[in-house]
């Protein structure tokens, strides 16, 4: 899917921002007008930003790096997981655990523990312990699965984050910025666009809006074939550096 037409975005409600009393002045450049106490996002700016984001994330994927989708709000987490899986990338949709990026070695230990529990069951070790112990271990497994299921195969840090609602996911954004991992984010009128490398102005609450923008992003990632990724790595590196120049 290419960048959607204004009409399609209007139908999805991408243009609806927050109440005027809940705004960040830094979003002024992305706001078209105010109507009935609600800011209306300039969808031509959304198209411009989305085009830039798509070009950049394609270069990141061509360099062989992965993209981590982050969206833990109840209304949109299913959509985020679906689109991440569809384009073969990783996701965090249940809970962002502090240190998921900045303390990645500890995250890998937790994933290893999950794998150990699964092996205990398949090897029949559950039959050798009490029901109470099995219940306790299964509770631990459920907790680990909820947090880490979307990143359990992520062996290295991602090349980028795609975030819905940078304010809600501020810890993830902060960690990515500390590690100089570029953040692509749908930012509503209450967000600070300066905190992310590639802001995409749009309604970050409505399912239709998030679904449309995330699907476009997922399509762009999925369009990159895997066979030539390594061969393209060296050639794309200079272009990637240029695109990411000035990222926070």
mmCIF file of C-alpha atoms in Angstrom:
data_model
loop_
_atom_site.group_PDB
_atom_site.id
_atom_site.type_symbol
_atom_site.label_atom_id
_atom_site.label_comp_id
_atom_site.label_asym_id
_atom_site.label_seq_id
_atom_site.Cartn_x
_atom_site.Cartn_y
_atom_site.Cartn_z
ATOM 1 C CA UNK A 1 0.000 0.000 0.000
ATOM 2 C CA UNK A 2 1.291 3.452 -0.917
ATOM 3 C CA UNK A 3 0.767 6.577 1.160
ATOM 4 C CA UNK A 4 -3.040 6.888 1.531
ATOM 5 C CA UNK A 5 -5.033 9.655 -0.092
ATOM 6 C CA UNK A 6 -6.455 12.429 2.080
ATOM 7 C CA UNK A 7 -9.978 11.072 1.562
ATOM 8 C CA UNK A 8 -9.002 7.658 2.917
ATOM 9 C CA UNK A 9 -7.368 9.226 5.962
ATOM 10 C CA UNK A 10 -10.435 11.391 6.582
ATOM 11 C CA UNK A 11 -12.636 8.302 6.527
ATOM 12 C CA UNK A 12 -10.329 6.647 9.076
ATOM 13 C CA UNK A 13 -10.379 9.714 11.336
ATOM 14 C CA UNK A 14 -6.628 10.305 11.098
ATOM 15 C CA UNK A 15 -7.243 14.061 11.230
ATOM 16 C CA UNK A 16 -8.868 14.132 14.671
ATOM 17 C CA UNK A 17 -6.508 15.475 17.317
ATOM 18 C CA UNK A 18 -7.058 16.034 21.029
ATOM 19 C CA UNK A 19 -8.959 18.791 22.794
ATOM 20 C CA UNK A 20 -7.319 22.174 22.333
ATOM 21 C CA UNK A 21 -6.569 22.368 26.067
ATOM 22 C CA UNK A 22 -4.546 19.160 25.744
ATOM 23 C CA UNK A 23 -1.959 20.085 23.179
ATOM 24 C CA UNK A 24 1.766 20.448 22.782
ATOM 25 C CA UNK A 25 2.752 23.743 21.103
ATOM 26 C CA UNK A 26 5.480 21.882 19.203
ATOM 27 C CA UNK A 27 2.723 20.198 17.190
ATOM 28 C CA UNK A 28 1.518 23.558 15.848
ATOM 29 C CA UNK A 29 3.231 23.026 12.483
ATOM 30 C CA UNK A 30 1.135 19.871 11.945
ATOM 31 C CA UNK A 31 -2.226 21.411 12.880
ATOM 32 C CA UNK A 32 -4.593 22.713 10.205
ATOM 33 C CA UNK A 33 -7.304 24.330 12.318
ATOM 34 C CA UNK A 34 -9.485 24.006 15.403
ATOM 35 C CA UNK A 35 -13.097 22.853 15.307
ATOM 36 C CA UNK A 36 -15.485 22.519 18.238
ATOM 37 C CA UNK A 37 -12.636 22.572 20.732
ATOM 38 C CA UNK A 38 -10.640 19.879 18.929
ATOM 39 C CA UNK A 39 -7.520 20.357 16.848
ATOM 40 C CA UNK A 40 -7.634 19.116 13.252
ATOM 41 C CA UNK A 41 -4.402 17.650 11.904
ATOM 42 C CA UNK A 42 -3.147 18.783 8.489
ATOM 43 C CA UNK A 43 -3.266 15.529 6.503
ATOM 44 C CA UNK A 44 -0.981 16.886 3.792
ATOM 45 C CA UNK A 45 1.693 17.055 6.512
ATOM 46 C CA UNK A 46 0.809 13.497 7.507
ATOM 47 C CA UNK A 47 1.391 12.391 3.918
ATOM 48 C CA UNK A 48 4.755 14.184 3.798
ATOM 49 C CA UNK A 49 5.940 12.696 7.067
ATOM 50 C CA UNK A 50 4.688 9.212 6.185
ATOM 51 C CA UNK A 51 6.506 9.322 2.841
ATOM 52 C CA UNK A 52 9.749 10.300 4.576
ATOM 53 C CA UNK A 53 9.267 7.600 7.226
ATOM 54 C CA UNK A 54 8.614 4.891 4.651
ATOM 55 C CA UNK A 55 11.749 5.757 2.693
ATOM 56 C CA UNK A 56 13.830 5.686 5.878
ATOM 57 C CA UNK A 57 12.469 2.431 7.283
ATOM 58 C CA UNK A 58 13.033 0.713 3.947
ATOM 59 C CA UNK A 59 16.697 1.672 4.128
ATOM 60 C CA UNK A 60 16.897 0.331 7.663
ATOM 61 C CA UNK A 61 15.405 -2.991 6.591
ATOM 62 C CA UNK A 62 17.698 -3.138 3.573
ATOM 63 C CA UNK A 63 20.627 -2.774 5.959
ATOM 64 C CA UNK A 64 19.565 -6.047 7.563
ATOM 65 C CA UNK A 65 18.194 -4.552 10.786
ATOM 66 C CA UNK A 66 14.854 -5.351 12.380
ATOM 67 C CA UNK A 67 11.995 -3.075 13.445
ATOM 68 C CA UNK A 68 10.306 -3.315 16.825
ATOM 69 C CA UNK A 69 6.606 -2.366 16.925
ATOM 70 C CA UNK A 70 5.526 -0.872 20.269
ATOM 71 C CA UNK A 71 1.906 -0.205 21.196
ATOM 72 C CA UNK A 72 0.539 -1.233 24.590
ATOM 73 C CA UNK A 73 -2.767 0.656 24.694
ATOM 74 C CA UNK A 74 -5.646 -1.820 24.907
ATOM 75 C CA UNK A 75 -7.506 -0.338 21.939
ATOM 76 C CA UNK A 76 -4.667 -0.783 19.457
ATOM 77 C CA UNK A 77 -2.417 -3.578 20.735
ATOM 78 C CA UNK A 78 -4.079 -6.310 18.644
ATOM 79 C CA UNK A 79 -3.614 -4.225 15.503
ATOM 80 C CA UNK A 80 0.054 -3.631 16.329
ATOM 81 C CA UNK A 81 0.724 -7.319 16.889
ATOM 82 C CA UNK A 82 -1.084 -8.305 13.693
ATOM 83 C CA UNK A 83 0.853 -5.853 11.526
ATOM 84 C CA UNK A 84 4.206 -6.692 13.113
ATOM 85 C CA UNK A 85 3.655 -10.400 12.516
ATOM 86 C CA UNK A 86 2.447 -9.741 8.981
ATOM 87 C CA UNK A 87 5.697 -8.046 8.001
ATOM 88 C CA UNK A 88 7.880 -10.443 9.989
ATOM 89 C CA UNK A 89 9.018 -8.028 12.696
ATOM 90 C CA UNK A 90 9.036 -7.972 16.497
ATOM 91 C CA UNK A 91 6.493 -6.412 18.841
ATOM 92 C CA UNK A 92 5.736 -5.370 22.405
ATOM 93 C CA UNK A 93 2.008 -4.950 22.989
ATOM 94 C CA UNK A 94 1.302 -6.048 26.563
ATOM 95 C CA UNK A 95 3.749 -4.111 28.697
ATOM 96 C CA UNK A 96 6.993 -2.244 28.171
ATOM 97 C CA UNK A 97 9.397 -3.491 30.814
ATOM 98 C CA UNK A 98 11.932 -0.841 31.765
ATOM 99 C CA UNK A 99 15.314 -1.804 30.358
ATOM 100 C CA UNK A 100 14.014 -3.803 27.409
ATOM 101 C CA UNK A 101 16.556 -1.970 25.260
ATOM 102 C CA UNK A 102 19.045 -0.447 27.694
ATOM 103 C CA UNK A 103 19.370 -3.663 29.725
ATOM 104 C CA UNK A 104 18.922 -6.107 26.861
ATOM 105 C CA UNK A 105 21.210 -8.739 28.400
ATOM 106 C CA UNK A 106 18.761 -9.156 31.296
ATOM 107 C CA UNK A 107 15.875 -9.441 28.840
ATOM 108 C CA UNK A 108 17.693 -12.285 27.081
ATOM 109 C CA UNK A 109 18.064 -14.055 30.443
ATOM 110 C CA UNK A 110 14.309 -13.804 31.011
ATOM 111 C CA UNK A 111 13.654 -15.246 27.552
ATOM 112 C CA UNK A 112 16.084 -18.058 28.308
ATOM 113 C CA UNK A 113 14.134 -18.786 31.478
ATOM 114 C CA UNK A 114 10.921 -19.005 29.456
ATOM 115 C CA UNK A 115 12.572 -21.501 27.126
ATOM 116 C CA UNK A 116 13.779 -23.529 30.126
ATOM 117 C CA UNK A 117 10.238 -23.748 31.509
ATOM 118 C CA UNK A 118 8.896 -24.899 28.141
ATOM 119 C CA UNK A 119 11.633 -27.543 27.960
ATOM 120 C CA UNK A 120 10.744 -28.750 31.459
ATOM 121 C CA UNK A 121 7.226 -29.505 30.265
ATOM 122 C CA UNK A 122 8.227 -31.196 27.023
ATOM 123 C CA UNK A 123 10.857 -33.285 28.833
ATOM 124 C CA UNK A 124 8.273 -34.526 31.299
ATOM 125 C CA UNK A 125 9.814 -32.872 34.365
ATOM 126 C CA UNK A 126 6.409 -31.517 35.389
ATOM 127 C CA UNK A 127 5.440 -35.078 36.317
ATOM 128 C CA UNK A 128 8.219 -35.200 38.892
ATOM 129 C CA UNK A 129 7.154 -32.132 40.895
ATOM 130 C CA UNK A 130 4.049 -31.268 42.925
ATOM 131 C CA UNK A 131 0.912 -29.718 41.437
ATOM 132 C CA UNK A 132 1.552 -26.612 43.510
ATOM 133 C CA UNK A 133 5.022 -26.260 41.977
ATOM 134 C CA UNK A 134 3.605 -26.797 38.476
ATOM 135 C CA UNK A 135 0.988 -24.108 39.112
ATOM 136 C CA UNK A 136 3.659 -21.670 40.286
ATOM 137 C CA UNK A 137 5.883 -22.364 37.278
ATOM 138 C CA UNK A 138 2.967 -21.994 34.863
ATOM 139 C CA UNK A 139 2.124 -18.608 36.397
ATOM 140 C CA UNK A 140 5.726 -17.569 35.841
ATOM 141 C CA UNK A 141 5.551 -18.785 32.245
ATOM 142 C CA UNK A 142 2.318 -16.895 31.555
ATOM 143 C CA UNK A 143 3.876 -13.699 32.874
ATOM 144 C CA UNK A 144 7.026 -14.149 30.790
ATOM 145 C CA UNK A 145 5.025 -14.992 27.664
ATOM 146 C CA UNK A 146 2.879 -11.882 28.103
ATOM 147 C CA UNK A 147 5.890 -9.620 28.224
ATOM 148 C CA UNK A 148 8.389 -11.320 25.919
ATOM 149 C CA UNK A 149 6.446 -13.374 23.348
ATOM 150 C CA UNK A 150 6.866 -10.732 20.647
ATOM 151 C CA UNK A 151 10.635 -10.379 21.089
ATOM 152 C CA UNK A 152 11.722 -13.868 22.113
ATOM 153 C CA UNK A 153 13.512 -14.379 18.783
ATOM 154 C CA UNK A 154 15.075 -10.920 18.764
ATOM 155 C CA UNK A 155 18.746 -11.781 19.262
ATOM 156 C CA UNK A 156 20.111 -8.252 18.889
ATOM 157 C CA UNK A 157 18.811 -4.741 19.436
ATOM 158 C CA UNK A 158 16.406 -3.546 16.717
ATOM 159 C CA UNK A 159 17.411 -1.066 14.048
ATOM 160 C CA UNK A 160 14.324 1.052 14.685
ATOM 161 C CA UNK A 161 11.160 1.388 16.767
ATOM 162 C CA UNK A 162 7.697 2.010 15.370
ATOM 163 C CA UNK A 163 5.586 3.467 18.159
ATOM 164 C CA UNK A 164 1.926 4.393 18.486
ATOM 165 C CA UNK A 165 1.502 7.270 20.955
ATOM 166 C CA UNK A 166 4.988 8.440 21.883
ATOM 167 C CA UNK A 167 3.643 9.976 25.113
ATOM 168 C CA UNK A 168 2.139 6.713 26.335
ATOM 169 C CA UNK A 169 5.296 4.825 25.334
ATOM 170 C CA UNK A 170 7.679 7.468 26.669
ATOM 171 C CA UNK A 171 9.953 4.945 28.428
ATOM 172 C CA UNK A 172 10.482 2.986 25.209
ATOM 173 C CA UNK A 173 11.151 6.203 23.297
ATOM 174 C CA UNK A 174 13.612 7.379 25.944
ATOM 175 C CA UNK A 175 15.527 4.095 25.875
ATOM 176 C CA UNK A 176 15.705 4.112 22.088
ATOM 177 C CA UNK A 177 16.988 7.683 22.070
ATOM 178 C CA UNK A 178 19.657 6.815 24.644
ATOM 179 C CA UNK A 179 20.901 4.054 22.367
ATOM 180 C CA UNK A 180 20.515 6.204 19.233
ATOM 181 C CA UNK A 181 17.920 3.828 17.779
ATOM 182 C CA UNK A 182 15.662 5.887 15.470
ATOM 183 C CA UNK A 183 12.029 6.096 16.512
ATOM 184 C CA UNK A 184 9.153 6.278 14.030
ATOM 185 C CA UNK A 185 5.969 7.307 15.821
ATOM 186 C CA UNK A 186 2.356 8.268 15.256
ATOM 187 C CA UNK A 187 2.124 11.538 17.186
ATOM 188 C CA UNK A 188 -1.131 13.194 18.188
ATOM 189 C CA UNK A 189 -1.597 16.873 19.020
ATOM 190 C CA UNK A 190 -0.599 16.292 22.662
ATOM 191 C CA UNK A 191 2.779 14.772 21.726
ATOM 192 C CA UNK A 192 6.286 16.199 21.518
ATOM 193 C CA UNK A 193 7.426 15.468 17.949
ATOM 194 C CA UNK A 194 11.001 16.477 18.792
ATOM 195 C CA UNK A 195 11.436 13.329 20.876
ATOM 196 C CA UNK A 196 11.258 11.057 17.832
ATOM 197 C CA UNK A 197 13.312 10.927 14.662
ATOM 198 C CA UNK A 198 10.337 10.428 12.341
ATOM 199 C CA UNK A 199 7.035 11.851 13.651
ATOM 200 C CA UNK A 200 3.880 10.896 11.765
ATOM 201 C CA UNK A 201 1.076 13.294 12.799
ATOM 202 C CA UNK A 202 -2.218 11.500 13.257
ATOM 203 C CA UNK A 203 -4.918 10.254 15.582
ATOM 204 C CA UNK A 204 -3.188 7.737 17.861
ATOM 205 C CA UNK A 205 -6.328 6.553 19.668
ATOM 206 C CA UNK A 206 -8.885 5.478 17.048
ATOM 207 C CA UNK A 207 -8.485 1.910 15.812
ATOM 208 C CA UNK A 208 -9.220 2.828 12.177
ATOM 209 C CA UNK A 209 -6.637 5.595 12.162
ATOM 210 C CA UNK A 210 -3.921 3.521 13.827
ATOM 211 C CA UNK A 211 -4.793 0.545 11.656
ATOM 212 C CA UNK A 212 -4.450 2.499 8.432
ATOM 213 C CA UNK A 213 -1.125 4.165 9.272
ATOM 214 C CA UNK A 214 0.361 1.013 10.779
ATOM 215 C CA UNK A 215 -0.715 -1.058 7.777
ATOM 216 C CA UNK A 216 1.030 1.353 5.408
ATOM 217 C CA UNK A 217 4.175 1.140 7.527
ATOM 218 C CA UNK A 218 3.967 -2.661 7.663
ATOM 219 C CA UNK A 219 3.492 -2.845 3.884
ATOM 220 C CA UNK A 220 6.662 -0.806 3.365
ATOM 221 C CA UNK A 221 8.674 -3.152 5.579
ATOM 222 C CA UNK A 222 7.175 -6.266 4.034
ATOM 223 C CA UNK A 223 8.035 -5.030 0.554
ATOM 224 C CA UNK A 224 11.739 -5.449 1.313
ATOM 225 C CA UNK A 225 12.868 -8.913 0.237
ATOM 226 C CA UNK A 226 15.195 -10.874 2.503
ATOM 227 C CA UNK A 227 17.443 -12.555 -0.067
ATOM 228 C CA UNK A 228 19.537 -9.555 -0.989
ATOM 229 C CA UNK A 229 19.592 -7.869 2.421
ATOM 230 C CA UNK A 230 23.173 -8.785 3.297
ATOM 231 C CA UNK A 231 24.448 -7.923 -0.159
ATOM 232 C CA UNK A 232 22.829 -4.492 0.078
ATOM 233 C CA UNK A 233 24.138 -3.799 3.562
ATOM 234 C CA UNK A 234 27.406 -2.104 2.626
ATOM 235 C CA UNK A 235 25.873 -0.132 -0.229
ATOM 236 C CA UNK A 236 22.976 1.174 1.877
ATOM 237 C CA UNK A 237 25.020 2.163 4.953
ATOM 238 C CA UNK A 238 26.026 5.651 3.705
ATOM 239 C CA UNK A 239 22.458 6.419 2.622
ATOM 240 C CA UNK A 240 21.112 5.229 5.968
ATOM 241 C CA UNK A 241 23.534 7.453 7.853
ATOM 242 C CA UNK A 242 22.395 10.423 5.784
ATOM 243 C CA UNK A 243 18.709 9.720 6.397
ATOM 244 C CA UNK A 244 19.199 9.370 10.149
ATOM 245 C CA UNK A 245 21.341 12.493 10.485
ATOM 246 C CA UNK A 246 19.882 14.798 13.072
ATOM 247 C CA UNK A 247 17.853 12.112 14.833
ATOM 248 C CA UNK A 248 17.528 12.744 18.603
#
